[in-house]
XYZ file of C-alpha atoms in Angstrom:
359
model
C 99.421 99.935 117.958
C 95.945 101.010 116.937
C 96.095 104.778 116.443
C 92.925 106.495 117.733
C 91.301 109.601 116.310
C 92.946 112.796 117.495
C 96.618 111.797 117.441
C 97.270 112.884 113.836
C 95.820 115.971 112.148
C 93.325 115.843 109.314
C 95.637 116.592 106.344
C 98.114 113.852 107.300
C 95.279 111.435 108.105
C 93.795 112.099 104.661
C 97.187 111.625 103.010
C 97.682 108.341 104.867
C 94.191 107.340 103.792
C 95.120 107.944 100.162
C 98.276 105.854 100.594
C 96.274 103.085 102.254
C 93.593 103.152 99.559
C 96.260 102.958 96.865
C 97.962 100.073 98.645
C 94.672 98.209 98.948
C 93.896 98.804 95.261
C 97.328 97.514 94.224
C 96.949 94.566 96.600
C 93.558 93.651 95.159
C 95.206 93.333 91.773
C 98.314 91.559 93.051
C 96.299 89.166 95.194
C 94.638 87.802 92.058
C 97.879 86.010 91.202
C 98.541 84.915 94.773
C 95.024 83.534 95.211
C 94.116 82.426 91.714
C 97.295 81.590 89.862
C 97.287 78.195 88.226
C 98.974 75.362 90.142
C 101.583 75.090 87.407
C 102.504 78.766 87.835
C 102.246 78.955 91.622
C 101.989 75.571 93.285
C 99.446 75.779 96.067
C 97.769 78.961 94.766
C 94.522 77.137 94.036
C 94.322 76.229 97.716
C 95.326 79.595 99.185
C 92.064 81.487 98.648
C 89.968 79.454 101.122
C 92.644 79.967 103.789
C 93.197 83.709 103.343
C 90.014 84.580 105.222
C 91.103 82.229 107.986
C 94.470 84.000 108.233
C 92.639 87.302 108.752
C 90.475 85.730 111.458
C 93.512 84.197 113.154
C 95.298 87.560 113.181
C 92.173 89.129 114.691
C 92.053 86.475 117.403
C 95.743 86.684 118.311
C 95.598 90.478 118.432
C 93.249 90.077 121.398
C 96.014 88.335 123.337
C 98.037 91.180 124.807
C 101.226 89.891 126.422
C 103.319 91.774 129.027
C 106.605 93.186 127.769
C 107.655 95.568 130.545
C 106.341 97.013 133.789
C 102.885 98.367 133.028
C 103.155 97.776 129.272
C 101.814 95.054 127.003
C 101.999 94.220 123.336
C 100.050 92.288 120.758
C 100.598 90.780 117.337
C 100.516 93.177 114.400
C 100.295 90.286 111.947
C 101.713 91.771 108.759
C 104.709 89.451 108.651
C 102.628 86.383 109.477
C 99.987 87.116 106.850
C 102.517 87.955 104.129
C 104.529 84.772 104.676
C 101.475 82.523 104.837
C 99.402 83.892 101.941
C 101.598 86.401 100.108
C 102.379 90.121 100.512
C 99.444 91.483 98.511
C 96.958 89.186 100.211
C 98.687 89.956 103.513
C 97.937 93.683 103.164
C 94.287 92.829 102.474
C 94.148 90.539 105.516
C 95.366 93.288 107.845
C 93.035 95.832 106.212
C 90.048 93.546 106.823
C 91.077 93.011 110.452
C 91.493 96.746 111.087
C 88.176 97.507 109.410
C 86.340 94.977 111.573
C 88.052 96.248 114.723
C 87.260 99.865 113.951
C 83.615 99.411 112.971
C 82.530 96.704 115.401
C 84.778 97.155 118.426
C 85.743 100.854 118.355
C 89.405 99.847 118.311
C 91.511 102.193 116.200
C 90.019 105.459 114.979
C 87.853 105.592 111.882
C 89.417 108.818 110.622
C 92.751 107.173 111.489
C 91.922 104.007 109.545
C 94.256 105.029 106.742
C 97.034 105.661 109.267
C 96.512 102.242 110.827
C 96.418 100.395 107.514
C 99.553 102.208 106.365
C 101.474 101.595 109.597
C 100.218 98.144 110.648
C 99.528 96.722 107.199
C 101.611 98.276 104.457
C 104.805 99.030 106.397
C 104.910 95.719 108.258
C 104.279 93.709 105.101
C 106.832 95.603 102.986
C 109.551 95.426 105.623
C 108.845 91.873 106.752
C 108.371 90.262 103.361
C 111.293 92.088 101.783
C 113.601 90.974 104.591
C 112.100 87.478 104.575
C 112.720 86.964 100.860
C 116.254 88.271 101.184
C 117.040 85.878 104.028
C 115.477 82.885 102.289
C 117.654 83.507 99.254
C 120.908 83.426 101.207
C 119.982 80.729 103.737
C 119.939 77.001 102.929
C 116.753 76.106 101.073
C 115.096 74.218 103.934
C 111.921 74.506 105.970
C 114.008 75.454 108.969
C 115.385 78.443 107.099
C 111.827 79.615 106.383
C 110.886 79.583 110.062
C 114.154 81.305 111.026
C 113.625 83.972 108.366
C 110.042 84.489 109.550
C 111.327 85.141 113.089
C 113.766 87.836 111.971
C 111.304 89.433 109.543
C 108.556 89.673 112.143
C 110.949 91.031 114.765
C 112.153 93.867 112.542
C 108.697 94.744 111.187
C 107.331 95.886 114.559
C 109.864 98.645 115.396
C 109.687 99.617 111.708
C 105.955 100.215 112.147
C 106.683 102.188 115.330
C 109.138 104.351 113.404
C 106.542 104.871 110.652
C 104.001 106.089 113.209
C 106.604 108.461 114.647
C 107.226 109.869 111.168
C 103.512 110.533 110.704
C 103.391 112.081 114.165
C 106.370 114.309 113.330
C 104.489 115.659 110.312
C 100.962 115.808 111.679
C 101.008 115.323 115.449
C 98.518 117.452 117.365
C 100.612 117.792 120.515
C 103.897 119.586 121.120
C 106.068 116.655 122.146
C 109.708 116.294 121.023
C 109.797 113.833 118.143
C 113.122 112.399 119.268
C 111.739 111.301 122.629
C 108.690 109.783 120.936
C 110.884 107.857 118.485
C 113.138 106.528 121.234
C 110.209 105.441 123.391
C 108.204 103.926 120.521
C 111.063 101.974 118.963
C 112.398 100.878 122.342
C 109.172 99.321 123.602
C 108.261 97.902 120.192
C 111.554 96.056 119.917
C 110.359 94.111 122.966
C 106.925 93.646 121.426
C 108.653 92.532 118.231
C 110.204 89.607 120.095
C 106.739 88.370 120.992
C 105.562 88.952 117.433
C 108.552 87.010 116.123
C 107.895 84.031 118.390
C 104.191 83.880 117.445
C 104.994 84.222 113.744
C 107.736 81.594 113.820
C 105.610 79.072 115.725
C 102.597 79.575 113.474
C 104.573 79.377 110.227
C 106.444 76.339 111.531
C 103.206 74.604 112.523
C 101.638 75.099 109.085
C 104.827 74.034 107.302
C 104.883 70.851 109.388
C 101.483 69.730 108.107
C 100.948 71.558 104.796
C 104.144 73.185 103.468
C 102.498 73.670 100.082
C 100.072 76.164 101.634
C 102.784 78.508 102.920
C 103.336 81.137 100.246
C 106.804 81.978 101.480
C 107.884 78.329 101.326
C 106.965 77.729 97.694
C 109.782 76.574 95.487
C 111.991 75.512 98.382
C 111.775 71.791 97.674
C 114.507 70.347 95.479
C 113.125 68.676 92.319
C 113.646 64.958 91.924
C 116.656 64.204 89.683
C 117.132 61.309 87.286
C 120.403 60.192 85.723
C 119.977 59.994 81.947
C 123.000 59.248 79.771
C 125.325 60.028 82.658
C 123.743 63.433 83.315
C 121.305 64.525 86.034
C 118.057 65.981 84.735
C 114.838 67.071 86.430
C 112.366 64.226 86.702
C 108.925 64.662 85.104
C 106.291 65.873 87.528
C 104.484 62.544 87.317
C 107.608 60.706 88.496
C 107.800 62.687 91.726
C 106.157 61.331 94.866
C 102.587 62.404 95.483
C 102.749 65.707 97.404
C 101.049 66.411 100.654
C 98.915 68.879 98.733
C 96.959 65.963 97.310
C 95.053 65.938 100.576
C 92.230 68.384 101.176
C 93.099 71.480 103.242
C 89.692 71.284 104.926
C 91.089 69.735 108.088
C 93.686 72.495 108.425
C 91.011 75.142 107.809
C 88.719 73.700 110.464
C 91.588 73.311 112.913
C 92.636 76.913 112.333
C 89.085 78.181 112.779
C 88.613 76.267 116.026
C 91.962 77.545 117.284
C 90.969 81.131 116.460
C 87.642 80.760 118.233
C 89.286 79.307 121.331
C 91.925 82.052 121.424
C 89.412 84.876 120.993
C 86.584 83.335 123.001
C 88.484 81.885 125.953
C 92.232 82.555 126.102
C 91.734 86.310 125.516
C 90.178 86.583 128.997
C 93.638 85.964 130.437
C 95.391 88.544 128.254
C 97.301 91.388 129.883
C 95.145 94.382 130.804
C 98.096 96.785 130.657
C 98.106 99.419 127.895
C 99.916 98.442 124.735
C 103.111 100.108 123.551
C 101.483 103.040 121.752
C 98.981 103.675 124.542
C 101.749 103.656 127.144
C 104.009 106.012 125.199
C 101.065 108.306 124.413
C 100.133 108.514 128.089
C 103.719 109.041 129.244
C 104.510 111.713 126.647
C 101.136 113.465 126.670
C 100.251 112.575 123.097
C 96.833 111.360 124.214
C 95.711 114.817 125.383
C 93.963 115.367 122.038
C 92.404 111.926 121.653
C 88.805 112.021 120.414
C 85.903 109.768 121.265
C 85.524 106.944 118.782
C 82.738 107.356 116.251
C 81.627 103.774 116.997
C 81.848 104.151 120.788
C 78.162 103.254 121.098
C 78.615 99.976 119.214
C 77.111 97.024 121.111
C 80.544 95.367 120.825
C 82.675 98.381 121.802
C 85.797 97.571 123.833
C 85.461 93.868 122.976
C 82.417 93.214 125.116
C 78.777 92.461 124.366
C 76.354 95.112 125.524
C 73.956 94.073 128.305
C 76.008 90.972 129.163
C 77.155 91.628 132.732
C 79.538 88.701 133.135
C 82.934 89.984 131.943
C 84.230 86.568 130.912
C 81.119 85.721 128.923
C 80.868 89.198 127.407
C 84.473 89.222 126.213
C 84.290 85.649 124.978
C 81.144 86.269 122.955
C 82.661 89.429 121.464
C 85.752 87.495 120.458
C 83.733 84.726 118.827
C 81.600 87.273 116.968
C 84.727 89.077 115.816
C 86.338 85.899 114.492
C 83.129 84.928 112.707
C 82.680 88.368 111.150
C 86.313 88.583 110.077
C 86.436 85.141 108.485
C 83.138 85.828 106.701
C 84.129 89.249 105.338
C 87.677 88.168 104.560
C 86.596 84.989 102.781
C 84.056 86.992 100.774
C 86.684 89.484 99.655
C 89.186 86.803 98.698
C 86.555 84.738 96.902
C 85.651 87.750 94.758
C 89.329 88.487 94.070
C 90.024 84.899 93.049
C 86.879 84.702 90.919
C 87.901 87.899 89.126
C 91.282 86.316 88.397
C 89.589 83.212 87.021
C 87.355 85.327 84.753
C 90.287 87.420 83.525
C 92.296 84.300 82.674
C 89.555 82.715 80.548
C 90.298 82.566 76.808
C 88.777 85.453 74.841
C 86.849 83.023 72.678
C 85.190 81.495 75.699
C 84.416 84.906 77.203
C 82.898 86.081 73.965
C 80.589 83.096 73.704
C 79.120 83.609 77.197
């Protein structure tokens, strides 16, 4: 659902850019708690920061895997629900922003003047809708790991047509073509409900896989475990933390990080070659309705990695694979750098004033 330049007029694109910039600024502040909160305040927070960059890279890799959803139409992961559930809503917005920035600059995917539109639609809207619905479902469902995976499925499913509706709203206000908004809304939501099913399956499987090995690292699963109870004087009381069994978190997350990185590299560098070549939902609707008549050439069209291929590499499989590997590497590097700075800022802000004054 990467919106190219030329679909939305300049005033609305600027307004969406302001919204996106504000959301990123708020998320930078909110992510400090998600990434750098003390273990006593947010169990697992001290281990989330190293994995946030990996989540961004994984989203980038899976977005290369277009899957068929209807005749002549494909879809791909948006990733807002997945990122929000794994590392938190604020960090999730930053993950998607990093992915979209890398795609726009390096691969000419998604317009640069439309970057604010894409962050708003694919990042902010998906995260707000998905995480809000996810938290609501988790509260009313039994407090189990299975409920988390089920809630992630529903949240991801709903977030995709919600993003499609958000794009339609922006198009209704600032579209550059004379196409009935009602027909655009029907087509966009209809095809993205199908894409949402694929998004939901990917999100559920990924969240379930991480919960199976490191439940403490899933932001959306924190606080679901029932504390150990002791009977004292005929009454049940919470057991001291030291009396509880040693958590899985006692083990280093390095193995999970390496496994996730290898998986991302394989998906982007090899599996992506077998992805559907059909246009995605937005591209298909734009072509069918004539929205793409005003599309503009991408400002980074001459990038050596444009269209997810390496310039001067004639073999399509090798070219696409190398581009995918480069994209994963760049995304994990930039994402990890951003999240390291955010977490370090949190650590500095939380230092006692007396210590800060003596430095």
